[in-house]
């Protein structure tokens, strides 16, 4: 890996991560997103090669066997991975790169990019939280025609994902969209100290989000 800096951004589904990253990319000309591989079905609004590289399970497995992934994980019954090739392409021309992946992948990237001498990770981790449990439920429900069992599983998965927030360097709350984008820009610019994980003002929100 050469050139720019590596950012890893994770969130539970329903936190608005994809929209935030899209806006961030529009505002940051030197930032690129790394296009992941996945075995999940392509959605109608998605473009192969832009949103994901959509591949078969067999193709995914052969890339795993060839050590073609920096990280990969099973998320919601499908496989997702960051290929070394896609990462190298994104890093072209000295761009900063953002990986939009889950906490399992983020953990692998953190370990695998760690400097062997200083133990410093070679990436900056950012976790996005929704502004409340109520807002999260509404967003998960608002997505379409899924039945209650599907929504309940998504909510349980989201709560489970959020228990990993402390493995990230920064935590951004997507309450006001514009503010959340500004927060992400501040982190990219090295002005994100007020957004570090473990800050005290997050405690009530985390208690609400992680309640059983
Ligand atoms: P979706 O199918 O809704 O696009 O994504 C489902 C989840 O998979 C999201 O949490 C997303 O961040 C995660 N994901 C997407 N690409 C990758 C990847 O390359 N690696 C890992 N570990 N997770 C990914």
Tab-separated table of C-alpha atoms and ligand atoms in Angstrom, residues 9-13 17-18 34-38 40 43 46 52 71-76 78 80-83 100-106 108 143 161, ligand 1:
chain	number	residue	atom	x	y	z
A	9	UNK	CA	-15.954	3.333	8.341
A	10	UNK	CA	-18.507	1.008	9.918
A	11	UNK	CA	-22.052	1.341	11.209
A	12	UNK	CA	-25.087	-0.750	11.965
A	13	UNK	CA	-27.503	-0.899	9.062
A	17	UNK	CA	-23.582	5.282	6.424
A	18	UNK	CA	-23.936	4.939	2.653
A	34	UNK	CA	-12.675	0.900	-2.321
A	35	UNK	CA	-15.252	-1.251	-4.142
A	36	UNK	CA	-15.822	-4.489	-2.227
A	37	UNK	CA	-16.581	-7.957	-3.549
A	38	UNK	CA	-19.784	-9.610	-2.410
A	40	UNK	CA	-25.066	-11.102	-2.202
A	43	UNK	CA	-30.184	-4.772	-5.907
A	46	UNK	CA	-26.881	-1.055	-7.912
A	52	UNK	CA	-19.796	-3.796	-5.490
A	71	UNK	CA	-10.063	-8.770	4.775
A	72	UNK	CA	-13.286	-10.641	4.286
A	73	UNK	CA	-16.244	-11.578	6.444
A	74	UNK	CA	-19.656	-13.181	6.408
A	75	UNK	CA	-22.320	-10.539	6.994
A	76	UNK	CA	-26.055	-11.384	6.972
A	78	UNK	CA	-23.359	-13.351	2.450
A	80	UNK	CA	-18.026	-9.515	1.622
A	81	UNK	CA	-14.383	-8.668	1.141
A	82	UNK	CA	-11.882	-5.949	0.300
A	83	UNK	CA	-9.675	-7.257	-2.478
A	100	UNK	CA	-17.081	0.930	3.989
A	101	UNK	CA	-17.068	-2.413	5.790
A	102	UNK	CA	-18.393	-4.156	8.886
A	103	UNK	CA	-16.696	-4.373	12.293
A	104	UNK	CA	-15.259	-7.843	11.608
A	105	UNK	CA	-13.476	-6.576	8.515
A	106	UNK	CA	-12.421	-3.398	10.317
A	108	UNK	CA	-8.815	-7.466	10.397
A	143	UNK	CA	-36.823	0.423	4.086
A	161	UNK	CA	-22.838	-4.334	15.608
B	1	LIG	P1	-25.042	-4.262	2.201
B	1	LIG	O1	-25.315	-5.658	1.715
B	1	LIG	O2	-26.232	-3.671	2.893
B	1	LIG	O3	-24.492	-3.384	1.107
B	1	LIG	O4	-23.890	-4.367	3.300
B	1	LIG	C1	-24.040	-5.162	4.419
B	1	LIG	C2	-22.863	-4.972	5.351
B	1	LIG	O5	-21.671	-5.480	4.767
B	1	LIG	C3	-22.563	-3.517	5.720
B	1	LIG	O6	-22.285	-3.443	7.107
B	1	LIG	C4	-21.322	-3.230	4.930
B	1	LIG	O7	-20.538	-2.224	5.522
B	1	LIG	C5	-20.625	-4.560	4.971
B	1	LIG	N1	-19.587	-4.670	3.943
B	1	LIG	C6	-19.640	-4.176	2.680
B	1	LIG	N2	-18.500	-4.452	2.033
B	1	LIG	C7	-17.713	-5.132	2.889
B	1	LIG	C8	-16.390	-5.668	2.807
B	1	LIG	O8	-15.701	-5.586	1.802
B	1	LIG	N3	-15.928	-6.305	3.911
B	1	LIG	C9	-16.653	-6.429	5.047
B	1	LIG	N4	-16.082	-7.056	6.082
B	1	LIG	N5	-17.883	-5.914	5.176
B	1	LIG	C10	-18.412	-5.279	4.109
